[in-house]
Short mmCIF file of C-alpha atoms and ligand atoms in Angstrom, two decimals:
data_model
loop_
_atom_site.label_atom_id
_atom_site.label_comp_id
_atom_site.label_asym_id
_atom_site.label_seq_id
_atom_site.Cartn_x
_atom_site.Cartn_y
_atom_site.Cartn_z
CA MET A 1046 -61.66 -21.11 67.18
CA ASP A 1047 -58.26 -20.40 68.59
CA ALA A 1048 -56.85 -23.21 66.56
CA LEU A 1049 -58.44 -21.73 63.41
CA ALA A 1050 -57.01 -18.25 64.17
CA LEU A 1051 -53.60 -19.79 64.71
CA LEU A 1052 -53.87 -21.64 61.39
CA ILE A 1053 -54.83 -18.41 59.52
CA LEU A 1054 -51.91 -16.60 61.13
CA VAL A 1055 -49.45 -19.33 60.14
CA VAL A 1056 -50.71 -19.38 56.51
CA ALA A 1057 -50.48 -15.55 56.31
CA LEU A 1058 -46.94 -15.57 57.68
CA VAL A 1059 -45.79 -18.30 55.29
CA GLY A 1060 -47.37 -16.39 52.34
CA LEU A 1061 -45.60 -13.16 53.31
CA GLY A 1062 -42.31 -15.01 53.65
CA LEU A 1063 -42.66 -16.46 50.18
CA VAL A 1064 -43.39 -13.05 48.63
CA ALA A 1065 -40.39 -11.61 50.38
CA THR A 1066 -38.17 -14.43 49.20
CA VAL A 1067 -39.29 -14.17 45.57
CA THR A 1068 -38.95 -10.37 45.57
CA GLY A 1069 -35.58 -10.68 47.22
CA LEU A 1070 -34.39 -13.09 44.56
CA ILE A 1071 -35.46 -10.81 41.74
CA VAL A 1072 -33.99 -7.73 43.32
CA GLY A 1073 -30.90 -9.74 44.06
CA ARG A 1074 -30.61 -10.70 40.44
CA ARG A 1075 -31.15 -7.12 39.48
CA ARG A 1076 -28.36 -6.01 41.78
CA GLY A 1077 -25.94 -8.70 41.01
CA PRO A 1078 -23.17 -8.07 38.48
CA LYS A 1079 -23.60 -9.57 35.04
CA PRO A 1080 -20.51 -11.23 33.73
CA LEU A 1081 -19.08 -8.77 31.22
CA PRO A 1082 -18.44 -10.03 27.78
CA ASN A 1083 -14.72 -10.25 27.42
CA THR A 1084 -13.79 -8.73 30.79
CA HIS A 1085 -12.00 -5.69 29.46
CA THR A 1086 -9.91 -3.33 31.54
CA ASP A 1087 -11.30 -0.36 29.63
CA VAL A 1088 -14.85 -1.10 30.71
CA ILE A 1089 -15.83 0.58 33.97
CA VAL A 1090 -18.54 -1.12 35.97
CA LYS A 1091 -20.63 1.13 38.27
CA PRO A 1092 -21.42 -0.07 41.83
CA PRO A 1093 -24.82 -1.87 42.07
CA VAL A 1094 -27.81 0.48 42.24
CA GLU A 1095 -29.97 0.12 45.41
CA ALA A 1096 -33.62 -0.65 44.67
CA ALA A 1097 -35.91 2.24 45.71
CA GLU A 1098 -38.23 1.52 48.63
CA ASP A 1099 -41.42 2.19 46.68
CA GLU A 1100 -40.29 0.42 43.58
CA PRO A 1101 -43.11 -1.77 42.25
CA PRO A 1102 -42.38 -5.45 42.39
CA VAL A 1103 -40.67 -6.65 39.29
CA GLU A 1104 -42.76 -8.97 37.19
CA LEU A 1105 -41.03 -12.14 36.17
CA SER A 1106 -42.14 -11.40 32.64
CA SER A 1107 -40.26 -8.07 32.61
CA PRO A 1108 -37.95 -7.84 29.61
CA PRO A 1109 -34.48 -8.97 30.61
CA ALA A 1110 -33.05 -5.63 29.47
CA THR A 1111 -34.39 -4.01 32.64
CA LEU A 1112 -32.36 -6.49 34.65
CA GLU A 1113 -29.04 -5.51 33.11
CA PRO A 1114 -26.58 -3.74 35.39
CA GLU A 1115 -25.63 -0.31 34.13
CA VAL A 1116 -22.28 -0.35 32.44
CA GLU A 1117 -20.45 2.78 31.47
CA VAL A 1118 -18.35 2.32 28.37
CA PRO A 1119 -15.69 4.94 27.70
CA GLU A 1120 -16.47 7.14 24.72
CA GLU A 1121 -13.62 5.91 22.60
CA LEU A 1122 -15.09 2.43 22.77
CA LEU A 1123 -18.52 3.71 21.85
CA GLU A 1124 -17.21 5.39 18.72
CA GLU A 1125 -18.06 3.33 15.74
CA ALA A 1126 -15.15 1.68 14.03
CA PRO A 1127 -14.36 3.77 10.93
CA ALA A 1128 -15.95 2.34 7.84
CA LEU A 1129 -13.47 0.62 5.57
CA GLU A 1130 -12.62 2.43 2.37
CA ARG A 1131 -13.27 0.81 -0.93
CA PRO A 1132 -10.21 1.25 -3.12
CA GLU A 1133 -10.90 2.63 -6.59
CA GLY A 1134 -11.71 -0.03 -9.19
CA THR A 1135 -9.04 -0.95 -11.71
CA ALA A 1136 -10.74 0.35 -14.86
CA SER A 1137 -11.48 3.85 -13.59
CA ARG A 1138 -8.06 4.11 -11.94
CA LEU A 1139 -6.25 3.26 -15.16
CA VAL A 1140 -8.23 5.73 -17.27
CA ARG A 1141 -7.67 8.50 -14.74
CA LEU A 1142 -3.94 7.80 -14.39
CA ARG A 1143 -3.32 7.54 -18.13
CA GLN A 1144 -4.69 11.03 -18.50
CA ARG A 1145 -2.45 12.21 -15.70
CA LEU A 1146 0.58 10.58 -17.33
CA ALA A 1147 -0.24 12.30 -20.63
CA GLY A 1148 -0.52 15.58 -18.70
CA SER A 1149 2.94 15.31 -17.15
CA GLN A 1150 4.85 13.63 -19.98
CA GLY A 1151 2.99 14.80 -23.09
CA ALA A 1152 5.20 17.83 -23.62
CA LEU A 1153 8.22 15.61 -24.29
CA GLY A 1154 6.52 13.69 -27.10
CA ARG A 1155 4.91 16.77 -28.59
CA GLY A 1156 8.25 18.59 -28.56
CA LEU A 1157 9.97 15.69 -30.34
CA LEU A 1158 7.17 15.38 -32.85
CA ALA A 1159 7.24 19.06 -33.71
CA LEU A 1160 10.97 18.85 -34.36
CA LEU A 1161 10.75 15.65 -36.41
CA SER A 1162 7.93 17.03 -38.54
CA ARG A 1163 9.96 19.98 -39.79
CA ASP A 1164 10.38 20.16 -43.54
CA ARG A 1165 14.15 20.16 -43.28
CA LEU A 1166 15.83 17.97 -40.70
CA ASP A 1167 19.13 19.87 -40.49
CA GLU A 1168 21.91 19.46 -37.90
CA ASP A 1169 20.39 22.10 -35.62
CA THR A 1170 17.14 20.18 -35.56
CA TRP A 1171 18.88 16.90 -34.69
CA GLU A 1172 20.75 18.69 -31.92
CA SER A 1173 17.49 20.02 -30.52
CA ILE A 1174 16.02 16.51 -30.62
CA GLU A 1175 19.05 15.24 -28.72
CA ASP A 1176 18.74 18.00 -26.11
CA THR A 1177 15.05 17.27 -25.62
CA LEU A 1178 15.77 13.61 -24.95
CA LEU A 1179 18.63 14.36 -22.56
CA THR A 1180 16.48 16.86 -20.64
CA ALA A 1181 13.89 14.12 -20.12
CA ASP A 1182 16.58 11.96 -18.45
CA ILE A 1183 16.61 9.21 -21.07
CA GLY A 1184 20.37 9.04 -20.62
CA VAL A 1185 23.27 9.60 -22.98
CA GLY A 1186 23.56 6.10 -24.48
CA PRO A 1187 19.86 5.60 -25.27
CA THR A 1188 19.62 9.18 -26.60
CA GLN A 1189 22.42 8.64 -29.11
CA GLU A 1190 20.96 5.32 -30.13
CA LEU A 1191 17.51 6.77 -30.67
CA VAL A 1192 18.77 9.78 -32.62
CA GLU A 1193 20.81 7.49 -34.85
CA ARG A 1194 17.84 5.27 -35.62
CA LEU A 1195 15.54 8.22 -36.22
CA ARG A 1196 18.08 9.80 -38.60
CA THR A 1197 18.38 6.62 -40.62
CA ARG A 1198 14.68 5.99 -40.82
CA MET A 1199 13.75 9.55 -41.67
CA ARG A 1200 16.42 9.62 -44.38
CA VAL A 1201 15.31 6.33 -45.91
CA GLU A 1202 11.57 6.54 -45.31
CA GLY A 1203 11.14 10.33 -45.15
CA GLY A 1204 11.15 10.60 -48.91
CA THR A 1205 8.32 8.11 -49.07
CA GLY A 1206 6.17 10.34 -46.89
CA ALA A 1207 6.60 8.26 -43.74
CA ASP A 1208 4.69 9.71 -40.89
CA ALA A 1209 7.08 11.17 -38.27
CA ARG A 1210 4.63 10.19 -35.54
CA THR A 1211 4.61 6.53 -36.58
CA VAL A 1212 8.40 6.38 -36.78
CA LEU A 1213 8.82 8.11 -33.42
CA ARG A 1214 6.23 5.87 -31.78
CA GLU A 1215 7.90 2.70 -33.02
CA GLU A 1216 11.36 3.81 -31.96
CA LEU A 1217 10.29 5.01 -28.52
CA LEU A 1218 8.42 1.76 -27.97
CA ALA A 1219 11.48 -0.29 -28.90
CA LEU A 1220 13.50 1.74 -26.41
CA VAL A 1221 11.01 1.19 -23.59
CA ASP A 1222 10.96 -2.52 -24.51
CA PRO A 1223 7.45 -3.98 -24.57
CA SER A 1224 8.86 -7.52 -24.34
CA MET A 1225 9.83 -7.23 -20.66
CA ASP A 1226 7.69 -9.20 -18.21
CA ARG A 1227 6.14 -6.59 -15.96
CA ARG A 1228 3.74 -8.76 -13.99
CA LEU A 1229 4.02 -8.39 -10.22
CA GLN A 1230 4.81 -11.69 -8.54
CA VAL A 1231 2.35 -11.43 -5.69
CA SER A 1232 1.42 -15.11 -5.39
CA GLY A 1233 3.45 -17.85 -3.78
CA ALA A 1234 3.76 -21.50 -4.71
CA ASP A 1235 2.44 -24.53 -2.78
CA GLY A 1236 -0.14 -22.61 -0.80
CA GLN A 1237 2.39 -20.15 0.58
CA PRO A 1238 1.84 -16.41 0.32
CA GLY A 1239 3.71 -14.34 -2.24
CA VAL A 1240 6.24 -12.12 -0.45
CA VAL A 1241 7.00 -8.67 -1.83
CA LEU A 1242 10.01 -6.87 -0.36
CA VAL A 1243 10.01 -3.12 -0.96
CA VAL A 1244 13.37 -1.32 -0.85
CA GLY A 1245 14.67 2.17 -1.60
CA VAL A 1246 16.03 5.28 0.09
CA ASN A 1247 13.95 7.31 2.55
CA GLY A 1248 11.65 9.75 0.83
CA ALA A 1249 11.45 7.82 -2.43
CA GLY A 1250 7.86 6.83 -1.66
CA LYS A 1251 8.32 3.30 -0.31
CA THR A 1252 5.73 3.33 2.45
CA THR A 1253 3.21 5.09 0.25
CA THR A 1254 3.81 2.52 -2.47
CA VAL A 1255 3.34 -0.40 -0.05
CA GLY A 1256 0.01 1.14 0.98
CA LYS A 1257 -1.05 1.72 -2.63
CA ILE A 1258 -0.14 -1.84 -3.71
CA SER A 1259 -2.15 -3.25 -0.81
CA ARG A 1260 -5.18 -1.26 -2.01
CA ILE A 1261 -4.83 -2.59 -5.55
CA LEU A 1262 -4.67 -6.13 -4.18
CA VAL A 1263 -7.66 -5.57 -1.87
CA ALA A 1264 -9.63 -4.13 -4.80
CA GLU A 1265 -8.89 -7.39 -6.62
CA ASP A 1266 -10.04 -9.48 -3.62
CA HIS A 1267 -6.59 -10.64 -2.52
CA SER A 1268 -5.90 -11.09 1.17
CA VAL A 1269 -2.86 -9.16 2.38
CA VAL A 1270 -0.65 -8.72 5.45
CA LEU A 1271 1.78 -5.79 5.69
CA GLY A 1272 5.09 -5.81 7.58
CA ALA A 1273 6.29 -2.47 8.94
CA ALA A 1274 9.99 -3.29 8.98
CA ASP A 1275 11.16 0.33 8.65
CA THR A 1276 11.58 0.24 12.40
CA PHE A 1277 14.04 3.13 12.54
CA ARG A 1278 11.30 5.65 11.86
CA ALA A 1279 8.24 5.59 14.11
CA ALA A 1280 6.45 7.81 11.58
CA ALA A 1281 6.85 5.23 8.83
CA VAL A 1282 5.36 2.52 11.06
CA GLU A 1283 2.40 4.76 11.98
CA GLN A 1284 1.93 5.74 8.34
CA LEU A 1285 1.78 2.10 7.27
CA ALA A 1286 -0.61 1.24 10.12
CA THR A 1287 -2.95 3.95 8.84
CA TRP A 1288 -2.78 2.63 5.27
CA GLY A 1289 -3.67 -0.83 6.60
CA GLU A 1290 -6.55 0.38 8.80
CA ARG A 1291 -8.16 2.24 5.94
CA VAL A 1292 -8.69 -0.92 3.92
CA GLY A 1293 -8.81 -3.48 6.72
CA VAL A 1294 -5.40 -5.01 6.13
CA GLU A 1295 -3.42 -6.31 9.11
CA VAL A 1296 -0.11 -4.56 9.76
CA VAL A 1297 2.56 -6.42 11.73
CA ARG A 1298 4.79 -4.02 13.63
CA GLY A 1299 7.23 -3.94 16.51
CA PRO A 1300 8.38 -1.28 18.96
CA GLU A 1301 10.60 1.47 17.55
CA GLY A 1302 14.14 0.25 17.03
CA THR A 1303 13.21 -3.46 16.85
CA ASP A 1304 15.39 -5.45 14.50
CA PRO A 1305 13.76 -4.96 11.05
CA ALA A 1306 14.44 -8.61 10.23
CA SER A 1307 12.40 -9.79 13.21
CA VAL A 1308 9.39 -7.70 12.13
CA ALA A 1309 9.75 -9.02 8.57
CA PHE A 1310 9.92 -12.56 9.93
CA GLU A 1311 6.81 -12.11 12.10
CA ALA A 1312 4.88 -10.53 9.23
CA VAL A 1313 5.57 -13.43 6.89
CA LYS A 1314 4.89 -15.93 9.66
CA GLU A 1315 1.53 -14.25 10.25
CA GLY A 1316 0.80 -14.37 6.53
CA VAL A 1317 1.66 -18.08 6.37
CA THR A 1318 -0.44 -18.87 9.48
CA ARG A 1319 -3.43 -16.95 8.19
CA GLY A 1320 -3.02 -18.36 4.70
CA VAL A 1321 -3.14 -14.95 3.00
CA ASP A 1322 -2.28 -14.40 -0.66
CA THR A 1323 0.43 -11.78 -0.23
CA VAL A 1324 2.71 -10.31 2.42
CA ILE A 1325 4.30 -6.95 1.59
CA VAL A 1326 7.28 -5.86 3.67
CA ASP A 1327 8.34 -2.22 3.91
CA THR A 1328 12.05 -1.89 4.75
CA ALA A 1329 14.34 0.72 6.24
CA GLY A 1330 15.79 3.08 3.66
CA ARG A 1331 18.78 4.49 5.41
CA LEU A 1332 21.42 4.87 2.78
CA GLN A 1333 24.34 4.00 4.98
CA ASN A 1334 27.45 2.47 3.47
CA LYS A 1335 27.01 -0.36 1.03
CA ALA A 1336 28.21 -3.02 3.46
CA GLY A 1337 25.70 -1.93 6.11
CA LEU A 1338 22.87 -1.91 3.61
CA MET A 1339 23.87 -5.30 2.31
CA ASP A 1340 23.95 -6.71 5.86
CA GLU A 1341 20.57 -5.29 6.69
CA LEU A 1342 18.64 -6.20 3.56
CA GLY A 1343 20.47 -9.51 3.23
CA LYS A 1344 19.42 -10.45 6.76
CA VAL A 1345 15.81 -9.38 6.17
CA LYS A 1346 15.62 -11.54 3.07
CA ARG A 1347 17.33 -14.55 4.66
CA VAL A 1348 15.09 -14.44 7.70
CA ILE A 1349 11.92 -14.11 5.59
CA GLU A 1350 12.95 -17.09 3.52
CA LYS A 1351 12.88 -19.31 6.60
CA GLN A 1352 9.10 -18.96 6.20
CA ALA A 1353 8.46 -18.48 2.48
CA PRO A 1354 10.46 -17.44 -0.58
CA VAL A 1355 10.54 -13.77 -1.54
CA THR A 1356 8.67 -13.59 -4.86
CA GLU A 1357 9.32 -9.95 -5.76
CA VAL A 1358 11.87 -7.31 -4.73
CA LEU A 1359 10.66 -3.88 -5.74
CA LEU A 1360 13.06 -0.95 -5.82
CA VAL A 1361 11.24 2.35 -5.34
CA LEU A 1362 12.87 5.31 -7.11
CA ASP A 1363 11.83 8.95 -7.12
CA ALA A 1364 11.63 9.90 -10.81
CA THR A 1365 12.52 13.51 -10.06
CA THR A 1366 15.98 12.72 -8.64
CA GLY A 1367 17.75 12.17 -11.98
CA GLN A 1368 21.37 11.08 -11.76
CA ASN A 1369 21.21 10.79 -7.99
CA GLY A 1370 18.36 8.33 -8.30
CA MET A 1371 20.38 6.32 -10.79
CA ILE A 1372 23.31 6.09 -8.38
CA GLN A 1373 20.97 4.86 -5.61
CA ALA A 1374 19.44 2.35 -7.98
CA ARG A 1375 22.86 0.93 -8.73
CA VAL A 1376 23.75 0.55 -5.03
CA PHE A 1377 20.50 -1.23 -4.20
CA SER A 1378 20.71 -3.53 -7.18
CA GLU A 1379 24.17 -4.56 -6.04
CA VAL A 1380 23.03 -5.55 -2.55
CA VAL A 1381 19.73 -7.26 -3.34
CA ASP A 1382 18.31 -8.99 -6.40
CA VAL A 1383 15.86 -6.36 -7.62
CA THR A 1384 13.10 -7.87 -9.76
CA GLY A 1385 11.08 -4.76 -10.50
CA ILE A 1386 11.22 -0.97 -10.30
CA VAL A 1387 8.55 1.40 -9.05
CA LEU A 1388 9.02 4.95 -10.38
CA THR A 1389 7.26 7.40 -8.12
CA LYS A 1390 6.35 11.07 -8.62
CA LEU A 1391 6.03 10.84 -12.38
CA ASP A 1392 3.13 13.24 -11.94
CA GLY A 1393 5.43 15.97 -10.74
CA SER A 1394 8.04 16.04 -13.49
CA ALA A 1395 8.42 15.64 -17.21
CA LYS A 1396 11.40 13.33 -16.67
CA GLY A 1397 9.69 10.18 -17.92
CA GLY A 1398 12.84 9.29 -19.84
CA ILE A 1399 14.22 7.83 -16.62
CA VAL A 1400 12.07 4.76 -17.37
CA VAL A 1401 14.44 3.97 -20.23
CA ALA A 1402 17.60 4.92 -18.33
CA VAL A 1403 16.90 2.86 -15.24
CA GLN A 1404 15.77 -0.23 -17.15
CA ARG A 1405 18.94 -0.07 -19.18
CA GLU A 1406 21.10 0.44 -16.15
CA LEU A 1407 19.66 -2.42 -14.10
CA GLY A 1408 18.25 -4.72 -16.79
CA VAL A 1409 15.09 -4.87 -14.70
CA PRO A 1410 11.63 -3.71 -15.85
CA VAL A 1411 9.70 -0.75 -14.47
CA LYS A 1412 6.57 -2.48 -13.17
CA LEU A 1413 4.64 0.32 -11.50
CA VAL A 1414 4.48 4.09 -11.69
CA GLY A 1415 3.38 6.48 -8.96
CA LEU A 1416 1.32 9.33 -10.33
CA GLY A 1417 0.29 11.32 -7.28
CA GLU A 1418 -0.12 11.42 -3.53
CA GLY A 1419 -3.67 10.06 -3.67
CA ALA A 1420 -4.30 6.61 -2.21
CA ASP A 1421 -5.06 5.06 -5.59
CA ASP A 1422 -2.48 6.93 -7.67
CA LEU A 1423 -0.41 3.90 -8.66
CA ALA A 1424 -0.58 2.27 -12.09
CA PRO A 1425 1.00 -0.77 -13.67
CA PHE A 1426 3.56 0.31 -16.23
CA ASP A 1427 2.51 -0.49 -19.76
CA ALA A 1428 5.03 0.30 -22.51
CA GLY A 1429 2.45 1.04 -25.22
CA ALA A 1430 0.27 3.20 -22.99
CA PHE A 1431 3.37 5.06 -21.79
CA VAL A 1432 4.53 5.92 -25.31
CA ASP A 1433 1.01 6.94 -26.29
CA ALA A 1434 0.88 9.22 -23.25
CA LEU A 1435 4.19 10.75 -24.36
CA LEU A 1436 2.88 11.43 -27.84
CA GLY A 1437 -0.40 12.85 -26.53
P1 GDP B 109 9.56 6.56 2.08
O1 GDP B 109 10.41 7.34 3.02
O2 GDP B 109 10.35 6.02 0.94
O3 GDP B 109 8.73 5.53 2.75
O4 GDP B 109 8.57 7.63 1.39
P2 GDP B 109 7.08 7.98 1.71
O5 GDP B 109 6.19 6.88 1.27
O6 GDP B 109 6.96 8.45 3.11
O7 GDP B 109 6.83 9.18 0.67
C1 GDP B 109 7.54 10.40 0.73
C2 GDP B 109 6.67 11.49 0.12
O8 GDP B 109 6.49 11.26 -1.27
C3 GDP B 109 5.26 11.56 0.71
O9 GDP B 109 4.92 12.91 0.89
C4 GDP B 109 4.39 10.93 -0.36
O10 GDP B 109 3.07 11.43 -0.35
C5 GDP B 109 5.12 11.35 -1.62
N1 GDP B 109 4.85 10.47 -2.75
C6 GDP B 109 4.98 9.12 -2.82
N2 GDP B 109 4.66 8.67 -4.05
C7 GDP B 109 4.29 9.76 -4.77
C8 GDP B 109 3.85 9.95 -6.14
O11 GDP B 109 3.74 9.03 -6.95
N3 GDP B 109 3.58 11.23 -6.51
C9 GDP B 109 3.71 12.29 -5.67
N4 GDP B 109 3.44 13.51 -6.13
N5 GDP B 109 4.14 12.13 -4.40
C10 GDP B 109 4.41 10.90 -3.96
#
């Protein structure tokens, strides 16, 4: 009997011990820290929570979620990443921007047409035509040339009832030169990315243009890396970073004051490593003396070309700056081989004639036009569409 009582006692004690061990294990697991994914300094882990005395035993089948330690994640990490913007599609952008171009430049064509359609084309009328062209910044040489050609054609063909609009259209088109190759060289050879270097004075619209070009490329399913090499202005770097974030494009940047060439180098290196289609490099636009500018841009280009050839050098010019803009254009074209011109702010002035003047001056085509501050307000320049917009 005593032996039986002893046996029952032993079995009871062993049973209790087992329950305690199992419960202890589970509670222990519950208390123990869970390895954090990606141990991150921003993640604050609370101290383990003590199990309450009267807490019911945890079933082994309990969902694992109840076993997770509580983790407090700072609010900024909880905020959802902003949704990426979808840049406007090409077709709708072009229709919209053509209308805007007609809005800003139409008065020039209409003014010329009204003058040319007069019954008598006397000297006063020709003088007014000349003034209209000069006011639109076409430049002295091209203006004289155009007036001369119009005079001849209207004299010879006018009697035959030639339409002034047709004559004007043909002559303006010849002046803008539809034969120039205006395609952007955004692709590289042999699997390397295309490298687009964007130059111009501060305020011309360089950074904005880099952002807008990246959107056009993203809309056309190209992969892009941006280089924020305007390291003298923190605001320009931030501005470019924002452009990149909005469409999910990586922006390579360095601390303020870093050598622009090193940022350009890193950006192209990143583009090569990631195998992207295009790297676009924004540059500093301080218009210091010509030698300084030449040193700076020359170095940027040389350093980039250790990684991949530069396929396009775009000079950004503010269309509203007239003669001043032309002087800047000349300086830049002397220090770097410009392959294309971007004319910005054509929405804000009727000075579309600068297209002709700057192409003549540099012998380089206008490839893009900026037509507003909106993210998708950049259009490829098309000679025929431009002249049609002028004539309304
Ligand atoms: P950056 O100093 O050359 O990089 O010039 P930004 O890109 O900072 O542009 C200077 C200003 O010009 C900004 O306020 C832009 O929004 C504005 N801008 C750029 N392109 C255009 C354009 O095509 N039209 C208009 N209206 N403003 C533009």
